[in-house]
Short mmCIF file of C-alpha atoms and ligand atoms in Angstrom, two decimals:
data_model
loop_
_atom_site.label_atom_id
_atom_site.label_comp_id
_atom_site.label_asym_id
_atom_site.label_seq_id
_atom_site.Cartn_x
_atom_site.Cartn_y
_atom_site.Cartn_z
CA MET A 1 -18.16 -100.57 -127.36
CA THR A 2 -21.59 -100.88 -125.96
CA THR A 3 -24.96 -100.25 -127.48
CA LYS A 4 -25.66 -97.32 -125.20
CA ASP A 5 -22.78 -95.49 -126.64
CA SER A 6 -23.79 -92.42 -128.79
CA ASP A 7 -22.75 -92.12 -132.35
CA ARG A 8 -20.06 -89.46 -131.46
CA ILE A 9 -18.54 -91.90 -128.79
CA LYS A 10 -18.64 -94.92 -131.30
CA ARG A 11 -16.94 -93.00 -133.80
CA ALA A 12 -14.28 -91.63 -131.29
CA ILE A 13 -13.59 -95.46 -130.65
CA GLU A 14 -13.20 -96.14 -134.08
CA VAL A 15 -10.72 -93.14 -134.72
CA ALA A 16 -8.52 -94.06 -131.60
CA THR A 17 -8.55 -97.65 -132.45
CA LYS A 18 -7.27 -96.87 -135.98
CA ALA A 19 -4.77 -94.31 -134.63
CA HIS A 20 -3.34 -96.76 -132.14
CA GLU A 21 -3.31 -99.70 -134.56
CA GLY A 22 -0.29 -101.77 -134.02
CA GLN A 23 0.81 -100.15 -130.57
CA LEU A 24 1.16 -102.37 -127.66
CA ARG A 25 1.00 -101.62 -124.00
CA LYS A 26 3.74 -102.75 -121.54
CA THR A 27 1.35 -105.63 -120.46
CA GLY A 28 1.58 -106.67 -124.20
CA GLU A 29 -2.23 -106.00 -124.80
CA PRO A 30 -3.09 -103.75 -127.68
CA TYR A 31 -2.83 -100.13 -126.79
CA ILE A 32 -6.40 -99.29 -127.39
CA ILE A 33 -7.30 -101.16 -124.07
CA HIS A 34 -5.85 -98.23 -122.21
CA PRO A 35 -8.10 -95.44 -123.73
CA LEU A 36 -10.90 -97.66 -123.38
CA ALA A 37 -10.47 -98.44 -119.76
CA VAL A 38 -10.13 -94.68 -119.36
CA LYS A 39 -13.45 -94.20 -121.02
CA LYS A 40 -14.94 -96.70 -118.59
CA ILE A 41 -13.65 -94.98 -115.58
CA LEU A 42 -15.03 -91.61 -116.82
CA GLU A 43 -18.41 -93.17 -117.47
CA GLU A 44 -18.55 -94.47 -113.96
CA TRP A 45 -17.79 -90.92 -112.60
CA GLY A 46 -20.65 -89.70 -114.68
CA MET A 47 -18.78 -87.24 -116.85
CA ASP A 48 -20.22 -85.65 -119.82
CA GLU A 49 -19.91 -86.87 -123.41
CA ASP A 50 -17.12 -84.59 -124.61
CA THR A 51 -14.85 -85.43 -121.60
CA ILE A 52 -15.60 -89.10 -122.18
CA ILE A 53 -14.50 -88.67 -126.09
CA ALA A 54 -11.55 -86.64 -124.97
CA GLY A 55 -10.62 -89.73 -122.57
CA ILE A 56 -10.93 -91.91 -125.67
CA LEU A 57 -8.75 -89.90 -127.71
CA HIS A 58 -6.38 -88.73 -124.98
CA ASP A 59 -3.33 -90.31 -125.97
CA THR A 60 -3.71 -90.06 -129.82
CA VAL A 61 -1.95 -86.42 -130.38
CA GLU A 62 1.16 -87.53 -128.41
CA ASP A 63 1.59 -90.86 -129.58
CA THR A 64 -0.12 -91.27 -133.01
CA ASP A 65 -0.28 -89.21 -136.26
CA LEU A 66 -3.65 -87.86 -135.49
CA THR A 67 -3.33 -84.11 -135.11
CA LEU A 68 -5.34 -81.65 -132.81
CA ASP A 69 -7.10 -80.29 -136.27
CA ASP A 70 -8.40 -83.80 -136.76
CA ILE A 71 -9.87 -83.80 -133.63
CA LYS A 72 -11.44 -80.33 -133.86
CA LYS A 73 -12.94 -81.05 -137.35
CA GLU A 74 -14.42 -84.16 -136.38
CA PHE A 75 -15.21 -83.91 -132.66
CA GLY A 76 -15.38 -80.00 -132.10
CA GLU A 77 -13.58 -77.50 -130.23
CA SER A 78 -14.43 -78.68 -126.67
CA VAL A 79 -13.12 -82.12 -127.11
CA ALA A 80 -9.94 -80.66 -128.86
CA PHE A 81 -9.15 -78.26 -126.02
CA LEU A 82 -9.49 -81.11 -123.49
CA VAL A 83 -7.27 -83.35 -125.51
CA ASP A 84 -4.73 -80.67 -125.79
CA GLY A 85 -4.82 -79.92 -122.31
CA VAL A 86 -3.96 -83.61 -121.34
CA THR A 87 -1.25 -83.80 -123.87
CA LYS A 88 0.39 -80.60 -122.54
CA LEU A 89 0.08 -82.22 -119.19
CA SER A 90 1.87 -85.10 -120.16
CA THR A 91 4.41 -83.72 -122.74
CA ALA A 92 5.78 -81.42 -119.85
CA ARG A 93 6.65 -84.31 -117.79
CA ASN A 94 7.53 -86.47 -120.73
CA GLY A 95 4.96 -89.07 -120.12
CA MET A 96 5.88 -92.14 -118.22
CA ARG A 97 8.95 -92.81 -120.47
CA ASP A 98 11.25 -90.28 -118.89
CA ILE A 99 9.69 -90.29 -115.50
CA ASP A 100 13.23 -90.67 -114.11
CA THR A 101 13.95 -87.30 -114.83
CA TYR A 102 10.92 -86.03 -113.58
CA LEU A 103 10.74 -86.92 -109.89
CA PRO A 104 11.05 -85.16 -107.45
CA ALA A 105 13.00 -81.99 -108.78
CA THR A 106 10.11 -80.74 -111.01
CA LYS A 107 7.22 -81.62 -108.97
CA ASP A 108 6.59 -78.03 -108.41
CA ASN A 109 6.65 -77.40 -112.09
CA PHE A 110 4.01 -80.01 -112.42
CA LEU A 111 1.89 -78.41 -109.90
CA ARG A 112 2.33 -75.03 -111.47
CA LEU A 113 1.38 -76.66 -114.74
CA MET A 114 -1.84 -78.21 -113.38
CA ILE A 115 -2.79 -74.88 -111.94
CA ALA A 116 -2.24 -73.23 -115.39
CA LEU A 117 -4.57 -76.05 -116.96
CA GLY A 118 -7.28 -75.42 -114.32
CA ASP A 119 -8.71 -73.59 -117.14
CA ASP A 120 -10.95 -76.55 -117.60
CA ILE A 121 -11.19 -78.76 -114.70
CA ARG A 122 -12.14 -81.64 -117.02
CA VAL A 123 -8.55 -81.85 -118.06
CA LEU A 124 -7.55 -82.83 -114.62
CA ILE A 125 -10.36 -85.51 -114.21
CA ILE A 126 -9.14 -87.02 -117.46
CA LYS A 127 -5.61 -87.10 -116.12
CA LEU A 128 -6.76 -88.65 -113.17
CA ALA A 129 -8.85 -91.51 -114.76
CA ASP A 130 -5.61 -92.01 -116.89
CA ARG A 131 -3.40 -92.30 -113.97
CA LEU A 132 -5.88 -94.67 -112.32
CA HIS A 133 -5.70 -97.18 -115.13
CA ASN A 134 -2.05 -96.88 -115.25
CA LEU A 135 -1.72 -97.66 -111.59
CA ARG A 136 -4.05 -100.67 -112.03
CA THR A 137 -1.96 -102.06 -114.53
CA LEU A 138 1.41 -101.12 -112.86
CA SER A 139 2.59 -104.60 -112.50
CA ALA A 140 3.76 -104.55 -116.16
CA LEU A 141 6.41 -102.09 -115.51
CA PRO A 142 9.68 -102.57 -114.18
CA PRO A 143 10.11 -102.20 -110.41
CA ASP A 144 11.87 -98.99 -110.33
CA LYS A 145 9.22 -97.36 -112.59
CA GLN A 146 6.50 -98.90 -110.36
CA LYS A 147 8.00 -97.18 -107.31
CA LYS A 148 8.45 -93.67 -108.98
CA ILE A 149 5.05 -93.71 -110.36
CA ALA A 150 3.44 -94.93 -107.27
CA LYS A 151 5.50 -92.20 -105.26
CA GLU A 152 4.24 -89.57 -107.55
CA THR A 153 0.69 -90.86 -107.14
CA LEU A 154 1.08 -90.49 -103.50
CA GLU A 155 2.61 -87.09 -103.75
CA VAL A 156 0.57 -85.36 -106.51
CA PHE A 157 -2.41 -87.23 -107.63
CA ALA A 158 -3.99 -88.84 -104.47
CA PRO A 159 -3.90 -85.39 -102.84
CA LEU A 160 -5.39 -83.80 -105.73
CA ALA A 161 -8.20 -86.35 -105.75
CA ASP A 162 -8.86 -85.42 -102.18
CA ARG A 163 -8.85 -81.83 -102.82
CA LEU A 164 -11.48 -82.51 -105.44
CA ASN A 165 -13.23 -84.53 -102.84
CA MET A 166 -13.25 -87.56 -104.92
CA GLY A 167 -12.95 -89.99 -101.90
CA LEU A 168 -13.11 -93.47 -103.58
CA LEU A 169 -10.50 -92.32 -106.10
CA ARG A 170 -8.22 -90.97 -103.54
CA VAL A 171 -8.58 -94.19 -101.49
CA GLU A 172 -7.94 -96.57 -104.44
CA MET A 173 -5.03 -94.64 -105.74
CA ALA A 174 -3.43 -94.18 -102.29
CA ASP A 175 -3.75 -97.85 -101.47
CA LEU A 176 -2.52 -99.06 -104.91
CA SER A 177 0.51 -96.66 -104.74
CA PHE A 178 1.34 -97.35 -101.19
CA LYS A 179 1.59 -101.16 -101.96
CA TYR A 180 4.51 -100.37 -104.42
CA VAL A 181 6.28 -97.89 -102.34
CA ASN A 182 6.39 -99.66 -99.13
CA PRO A 183 5.05 -103.17 -99.57
CA LYS A 184 6.28 -104.56 -96.23
CA ARG A 185 4.48 -101.74 -94.34
CA PHE A 186 1.24 -102.28 -96.78
CA ASP A 187 1.01 -105.93 -95.63
CA GLU A 188 1.67 -105.22 -91.87
CA LEU A 189 -1.10 -102.68 -91.76
CA GLU A 190 -3.40 -104.61 -93.86
CA LYS A 191 -3.05 -107.49 -91.45
CA LEU A 192 -3.56 -105.23 -88.59
CA ILE A 193 -6.84 -103.83 -89.82
CA LYS A 194 -8.05 -107.25 -90.66
CA LYS A 195 -7.11 -108.58 -87.28
CA HIS A 196 -8.79 -105.75 -85.38
CA ASN A 197 -11.94 -105.77 -87.67
CA LYS A 198 -12.26 -109.61 -86.85
CA SER A 199 -11.91 -108.94 -83.12
CA ALA A 200 -14.50 -106.37 -83.26
CA GLU A 201 -16.84 -108.13 -85.68
CA LYS A 202 -19.37 -109.25 -83.17
CA SER A 203 -19.51 -106.26 -81.08
CA LEU A 204 -19.97 -104.17 -84.34
CA ALA A 205 -22.93 -106.30 -85.37
CA ARG A 206 -24.50 -105.86 -82.13
CA THR A 207 -23.89 -102.06 -82.25
CA GLU A 208 -25.48 -102.14 -85.76
CA GLU A 209 -28.62 -104.07 -84.42
CA GLU A 210 -29.10 -101.70 -81.57
CA ILE A 211 -28.88 -98.60 -83.99
CA LYS A 212 -31.36 -100.16 -86.51
CA LYS A 213 -33.81 -100.79 -83.73
CA ALA A 214 -33.55 -97.28 -82.50
CA LEU A 215 -33.87 -95.75 -85.95
CA ARG A 216 -36.78 -97.79 -86.66
CA LYS A 217 -38.33 -96.97 -83.59
CA GLU A 218 -38.18 -93.31 -84.67
CA LYS A 219 -39.48 -94.13 -88.14
CA ILE A 220 -36.20 -92.84 -89.88
CA LYS A 221 -35.44 -94.01 -93.29
CA TYR A 222 -31.68 -94.71 -93.32
CA LYS A 223 -28.99 -96.87 -95.06
CA LEU A 224 -26.31 -98.40 -92.90
CA SER A 225 -23.09 -99.60 -93.75
CA GLY A 226 -19.49 -100.30 -92.42
CA ARG A 227 -16.56 -98.35 -93.71
CA VAL A 228 -13.12 -99.82 -93.44
CA LYS A 229 -10.18 -97.61 -93.01
CA SER A 230 -7.82 -97.58 -95.93
CA VAL A 231 -4.28 -98.77 -95.30
CA TYR A 232 -2.59 -95.64 -96.53
CA SER A 233 -4.83 -93.35 -94.21
CA LEU A 234 -3.98 -95.57 -91.18
CA HIS A 235 -0.20 -95.48 -92.00
CA LYS A 236 -0.39 -91.56 -92.11
CA LYS A 237 -2.54 -91.36 -88.93
CA LEU A 238 -0.11 -93.74 -87.16
CA ALA A 239 2.71 -91.41 -88.18
CA LYS A 240 0.94 -88.58 -86.70
CA HIS A 241 0.40 -90.29 -83.34
CA HIS A 242 3.85 -91.89 -82.80
CA GLN A 243 2.65 -95.30 -84.14
CA ASN A 244 0.22 -95.44 -81.00
CA MET A 245 -2.58 -97.69 -82.14
CA GLY A 246 -4.49 -96.61 -79.05
CA GLU A 247 -5.00 -93.15 -80.39
CA ILE A 248 -6.66 -94.32 -83.55
CA TYR A 249 -10.34 -94.10 -82.90
CA ASP A 250 -11.63 -94.31 -86.51
CA LEU A 251 -10.63 -97.89 -87.52
CA MET A 252 -14.05 -99.07 -87.50
CA ALA A 253 -16.79 -96.53 -88.58
CA LEU A 254 -20.45 -96.94 -89.15
CA ARG A 255 -22.13 -94.95 -91.93
CA ILE A 256 -25.65 -93.88 -91.72
CA ILE A 257 -26.98 -92.08 -94.73
CA VAL A 258 -30.42 -90.43 -94.24
CA GLU A 259 -32.80 -88.10 -96.30
CA ASP A 260 -32.16 -84.75 -95.08
CA VAL A 261 -30.01 -82.63 -92.79
CA THR A 262 -32.46 -82.42 -90.10
CA THR A 263 -32.48 -85.96 -89.78
CA CYS A 264 -28.60 -86.22 -89.59
CA TYR A 265 -28.90 -84.27 -86.26
CA LEU A 266 -31.65 -86.40 -85.06
CA VAL A 267 -29.73 -89.40 -85.67
CA LEU A 268 -26.52 -87.92 -83.97
CA GLY A 269 -28.87 -87.36 -80.93
CA ILE A 270 -30.06 -90.91 -80.91
CA ILE A 271 -26.75 -92.31 -81.09
CA HIS A 272 -25.54 -90.11 -78.05
CA SER A 273 -28.66 -91.25 -76.06
CA LEU A 274 -27.31 -94.89 -76.70
CA TYR A 275 -23.77 -94.51 -76.27
CA THR A 276 -21.18 -92.42 -74.44
CA PRO A 277 -19.74 -89.86 -76.99
CA MET A 278 -15.89 -89.43 -76.65
CA ALA A 279 -15.28 -85.78 -75.42
CA GLY A 280 -13.72 -83.57 -78.25
CA ARG A 281 -14.65 -86.17 -80.90
CA ILE A 282 -17.90 -84.80 -82.20
CA LYS A 283 -17.35 -82.90 -85.64
CA ASP A 284 -19.89 -81.05 -87.37
CA TYR A 285 -18.93 -80.87 -91.04
CA ILE A 286 -22.23 -80.04 -92.05
CA ALA A 287 -22.25 -76.73 -90.64
CA LYS A 288 -18.48 -76.27 -91.30
CA PRO A 289 -17.54 -78.34 -94.29
CA LYS A 290 -13.86 -79.16 -94.95
CA LEU A 291 -12.04 -77.32 -97.40
CA ASN A 292 -12.66 -79.67 -100.21
CA GLY A 293 -16.54 -79.39 -99.51
CA TYR A 294 -16.83 -82.57 -97.57
CA GLN A 295 -19.88 -82.70 -95.43
CA SER A 296 -20.96 -85.05 -92.67
CA LEU A 297 -21.32 -85.44 -88.93
CA HIS A 298 -18.80 -87.47 -87.28
CA THR A 299 -18.82 -88.69 -83.53
CA THR A 300 -16.87 -91.33 -81.81
CA VAL A 301 -18.54 -93.42 -79.07
CA ILE A 302 -18.05 -96.09 -76.70
CA THR A 303 -20.36 -99.04 -77.16
CA LYS A 304 -21.85 -101.05 -74.52
CA ASP A 305 -19.17 -103.72 -74.43
CA LYS A 306 -16.38 -101.07 -74.46
CA HIS A 307 -15.60 -100.83 -78.07
CA ILE A 308 -14.63 -97.46 -79.83
CA VAL A 309 -16.62 -96.85 -82.97
CA GLU A 310 -16.96 -93.86 -85.08
CA PHE A 311 -20.17 -92.76 -86.84
CA GLN A 312 -20.43 -90.97 -89.94
CA ILE A 313 -23.94 -89.33 -90.68
CA ARG A 314 -24.93 -87.52 -93.85
CA THR A 315 -27.52 -87.16 -96.46
CA ARG A 316 -27.57 -88.95 -99.83
CA GLU A 317 -26.24 -85.95 -101.53
CA MET A 318 -23.36 -85.47 -99.29
CA HIS A 319 -22.53 -89.07 -99.51
CA GLU A 320 -22.45 -88.87 -103.45
CA TYR A 321 -20.19 -85.81 -103.03
CA ALA A 322 -17.78 -87.46 -100.61
CA GLU A 323 -17.20 -90.41 -102.53
CA ARG A 324 -17.11 -88.87 -106.18
CA GLY A 325 -16.56 -85.39 -105.47
CA LEU A 326 -16.20 -82.94 -108.38
CA ALA A 327 -17.24 -85.74 -110.82
CA ALA A 328 -20.64 -85.89 -108.84
CA SER A 329 -21.12 -82.22 -109.45
CA PHE A 330 -20.73 -82.75 -113.04
CA TYR A 331 -23.21 -85.59 -112.84
CA TYR A 332 -25.78 -83.44 -110.83
CA ASN A 333 -25.35 -80.29 -112.92
CA GLU A 334 -24.41 -82.00 -116.27
CA GLN A 335 -26.23 -79.87 -118.79
CA LYS A 336 -25.77 -76.65 -116.83
CA LEU A 337 -22.11 -77.23 -116.21
CA THR A 338 -21.03 -78.48 -119.49
CA GLU A 339 -22.91 -76.13 -121.67
CA ASN A 340 -21.72 -73.25 -119.75
CA TYR A 341 -18.14 -74.36 -118.99
CA LYS A 342 -16.23 -72.12 -120.92
CA LYS A 343 -13.10 -70.15 -119.77
CA GLY A 344 -14.03 -67.27 -117.41
CA LYS A 345 -17.55 -68.36 -116.64
CA ILE A 346 -16.56 -69.83 -113.21
CA GLU A 347 -19.71 -68.98 -111.57
CA HIS A 348 -21.06 -72.41 -112.75
CA LEU A 349 -18.62 -74.33 -110.80
CA PRO A 350 -19.71 -75.52 -107.41
CA THR A 351 -18.76 -72.80 -105.03
CA ASN A 352 -16.43 -75.27 -103.15
CA LEU A 353 -14.27 -75.68 -106.38
CA LEU A 354 -13.65 -72.14 -107.07
CA TRP A 355 -10.27 -72.14 -105.49
CA ILE A 356 -9.00 -73.84 -108.87
CA ASN A 357 -10.27 -70.59 -110.65
CA GLU A 358 -9.12 -68.51 -107.77
CA LEU A 359 -5.47 -69.77 -107.76
CA GLN A 360 -5.43 -69.34 -111.37
CA MET A 361 -6.76 -65.99 -111.80
CA THR A 362 -4.60 -64.59 -109.03
CA ALA A 363 -1.41 -65.97 -110.88
CA ALA A 364 -2.62 -64.35 -114.28
CA ARG A 365 -3.43 -60.86 -112.79
CA LEU A 366 0.10 -60.89 -111.00
CA ARG A 367 1.72 -61.76 -114.11
CA GLU A 368 -0.24 -58.90 -115.81
CA GLY A 369 1.25 -56.62 -113.05
CA LYS A 370 -2.35 -55.94 -111.61
CA LYS A 371 -3.14 -55.52 -108.10
CA VAL A 372 -5.02 -58.35 -106.25
CA ASP A 373 -6.45 -58.63 -102.89
CA LEU A 374 -4.51 -61.36 -101.48
CA LYS A 375 -5.87 -61.51 -98.15
CA LYS A 376 -9.32 -62.43 -99.63
CA LEU A 377 -8.04 -65.56 -101.02
CA LYS A 378 -8.58 -68.81 -99.27
CA LEU A 379 -6.28 -71.07 -101.16
CA ASN A 380 -5.44 -74.45 -99.93
CA LEU A 381 -4.53 -77.14 -102.63
CA PHE A 382 -3.08 -79.46 -100.40
CA ALA A 383 -3.85 -79.49 -96.78
CA ASP A 384 -0.21 -79.22 -95.45
CA LYS A 385 1.11 -76.81 -98.18
CA ILE A 386 1.08 -73.13 -98.95
CA PHE A 387 1.09 -71.34 -102.17
CA VAL A 388 2.94 -68.02 -102.31
CA TYR A 389 3.80 -65.90 -105.13
CA THR A 390 7.03 -63.94 -106.43
CA PRO A 391 6.51 -60.47 -107.45
CA LYS A 392 6.40 -61.77 -110.99
CA GLY A 393 3.61 -64.17 -110.24
CA ASP A 394 5.44 -67.32 -110.18
CA ILE A 395 3.88 -69.72 -107.73
CA ILE A 396 6.04 -71.38 -105.22
CA ASP A 397 4.60 -74.11 -102.81
CA LEU A 398 6.00 -74.89 -99.49
CA PRO A 399 4.92 -76.74 -96.39
CA ALA A 400 2.64 -74.87 -94.17
CA GLY A 401 4.55 -72.99 -91.44
CA ALA A 402 7.48 -72.08 -93.94
CA LEU A 403 9.41 -68.83 -93.17
CA PRO A 404 10.98 -66.52 -95.60
CA LEU A 405 14.27 -68.09 -95.67
CA ASP A 406 12.76 -71.30 -96.70
CA PHE A 407 11.19 -69.40 -99.52
CA ALA A 408 14.56 -67.71 -100.55
CA TYR A 409 16.41 -71.13 -100.43
CA LYS A 410 13.73 -72.50 -102.59
CA LEU A 411 14.28 -69.93 -105.30
CA HIS A 412 17.93 -70.44 -105.42
CA SER A 413 20.93 -71.09 -102.85
CA GLU A 414 22.38 -67.67 -104.17
CA ILE A 415 19.47 -65.73 -103.01
CA GLY A 416 19.05 -67.64 -99.83
CA ASP A 417 22.80 -67.15 -98.66
CA HIS A 418 22.56 -63.16 -99.20
CA VAL A 419 19.08 -62.38 -97.89
CA VAL A 420 19.02 -59.05 -95.71
CA GLY A 421 15.33 -58.84 -95.60
CA VAL A 422 12.04 -59.53 -96.84
CA LYS A 423 8.96 -57.73 -98.06
CA ILE A 424 5.56 -59.70 -97.65
CA ASN A 425 2.75 -58.07 -99.86
CA GLY A 426 4.75 -55.00 -100.46
CA LYS A 427 5.49 -54.31 -96.81
CA MET A 428 8.69 -54.77 -95.01
CA SER A 429 8.39 -57.83 -92.57
CA ASN A 430 10.93 -60.05 -90.95
CA LEU A 431 12.45 -63.34 -91.23
CA ASN A 432 10.52 -64.91 -88.47
CA LYS A 433 7.25 -64.17 -90.24
CA LYS A 434 5.47 -67.27 -91.18
CA LEU A 435 4.15 -67.24 -94.77
CA GLU A 436 0.57 -67.51 -95.62
CA HIS A 437 -1.41 -68.66 -98.44
CA GLY A 438 -1.30 -66.03 -101.42
CA ASP A 439 1.39 -64.10 -99.96
CA VAL A 440 3.44 -62.07 -102.39
CA VAL A 441 7.05 -62.59 -101.13
CA GLU A 442 9.93 -60.46 -102.13
CA ILE A 443 13.50 -61.26 -100.81
CA LEU A 444 15.90 -58.48 -100.48
CA THR A 445 19.54 -59.48 -100.87
CA SER A 446 23.07 -57.92 -100.53
CA LYS A 447 26.25 -59.34 -101.91
CA ASN A 448 28.09 -58.73 -98.51
CA GLN A 449 25.66 -60.68 -96.49
CA THR A 450 26.84 -64.01 -95.45
CA PRO A 451 24.83 -66.97 -94.06
CA LYS A 452 24.38 -67.01 -90.28
CA GLN A 453 24.32 -70.12 -87.92
CA SER A 454 21.23 -68.30 -86.23
CA TRP A 455 19.33 -68.92 -89.47
CA PHE A 456 18.81 -72.50 -88.36
CA GLY A 457 16.08 -71.24 -86.21
CA LYS A 458 14.48 -69.37 -89.10
CA ILE A 459 13.75 -72.22 -91.37
CA ILE A 460 11.66 -75.29 -91.33
CA THR A 461 12.48 -77.08 -94.53
CA PRO A 462 15.00 -79.85 -94.97
CA HIS A 463 15.88 -78.27 -98.10
CA ALA A 464 16.88 -74.82 -96.79
CA ARG A 465 18.43 -76.78 -93.76
CA GLN A 466 20.83 -78.58 -96.01
CA ARG A 467 21.67 -75.50 -98.21
CA LEU A 468 22.37 -73.39 -95.13
CA ARG A 469 24.81 -76.19 -93.90
CA ARG A 470 26.63 -76.44 -96.89
CA ALA A 471 27.10 -72.62 -97.09
CA LEU A 472 28.19 -72.46 -93.49
CA ARG A 473 30.73 -75.18 -94.16
CA LEU A 474 32.03 -73.42 -96.84
CA SER A 475 32.43 -70.09 -95.18
CA ASP A 476 34.04 -72.01 -92.36
CA LYS A 477 36.69 -73.14 -94.57
CA GLN A 478 37.17 -69.84 -96.07
CA ASP A 479 37.80 -68.45 -92.39
CA ILE A 480 40.19 -71.02 -91.62
CA ILE A 481 42.16 -70.34 -94.89
CA SER A 482 42.12 -66.56 -94.32
CA ASN A 483 43.10 -67.16 -90.39
CA LYS A 484 46.13 -69.35 -91.50
CA SER A 485 47.07 -66.70 -94.06
CA LYS A 486 46.75 -64.02 -91.13
CA ARG A 487 48.77 -66.14 -88.61
CA LYS A 488 51.56 -66.46 -91.40
CA SER A 489 51.61 -62.79 -92.02
CA HIS A 490 52.10 -62.10 -88.34
CA LYS A 491 55.32 -64.32 -88.16
CA THR A 492 56.86 -63.01 -91.25
MN1 MN B 501 -2.89 -92.40 -121.17
#
């Protein structure tokens, strides 16, 4: 408890401390350490008071005698709603206790649930703070649980943080988790980064001096800092480039933060006048922000001593948003956003976060049997994933590029095995048609249909491939049996 805590916050700490009395964490510490750590994280993110209070109380309804009604009476509807959301999220996956039964089969359910809880995005933010602290203290758990939680974080929470443009959180979550998922690789890559940075140290310092001099000459106010690539993002990038280090150009980056957008472009020009830019490596995310709202100018140049350095140029506000994302928006718009943030009042969310409400509203309207213009949706929860709908409005997530048979096998192998056709958005289509975000996909089946060898060319997911292989093996056996009986019948 600090002196700057409001009376409501102090009271919440009292209530939570009393409720968790006698409970211990796996680390052996009193349980209250955890909600207090979550409180601190939420404060660092600049969240509003209701969210902080809900963070303090987030485990009480699930794990103690405190009820939602108690919370509502003492702290109001908004706090109760948030605590309820976090509780639902964790009871649906049975908390950390039964995580064994949770991964990976029900990952989709979890995603669906998250989307359903998008009613108030602050629920997700509390959940992210909760997960971050659990990750930071993961060493107290047995190794198999460590791996499972770490894996889940890499698959669900880190991409979610990325989608909310919470860059600092994404990096911390990903690197903490990756260390548990693949410790050997983590060490290897960490050493590689260190070694590389060491060898480029002098050159980088020289480049920094050159840049500073040029910026001073132009009387530009700036802040310059180095950014080290995270281990996990290097791992992912290497996988994409067939482990070829020579193709990683952003191992070292210098970040220049300036006052306004015009100056960003001015600085880009200055950099290009000093160094040779690499072709095709200039990215204007200011004019064309990334899907999560990230804005910055990127350019990769070859320095005078032939080192490759990436520059990232952005305004202070863009920088804040890149690091803290959604949380930064709450901070900037605190009053406006928290007072108006009620169900349905989505116009107060920053425009780059409307995807959450959009996704949710679409599902709701489909469930009610209403027509929606899906072509207008630009949903992209995870960069490499698409979300499509069943005619009933269930959301199915698939990798980008998935085809109707992938969808069918994802629903059920009984459905997959008997596909005769597909309707996409109400129109007859074909099995070679790539599914897109927001498509409503209806699979047509027939009892007489049998799986075909040629279908291997019409699927991309390992799951569907495996199902199809199994189905073909089974029907082969049946063929052999029926051939044998035919031969027999010929003889006799
Ligand atoms: Mn918790």
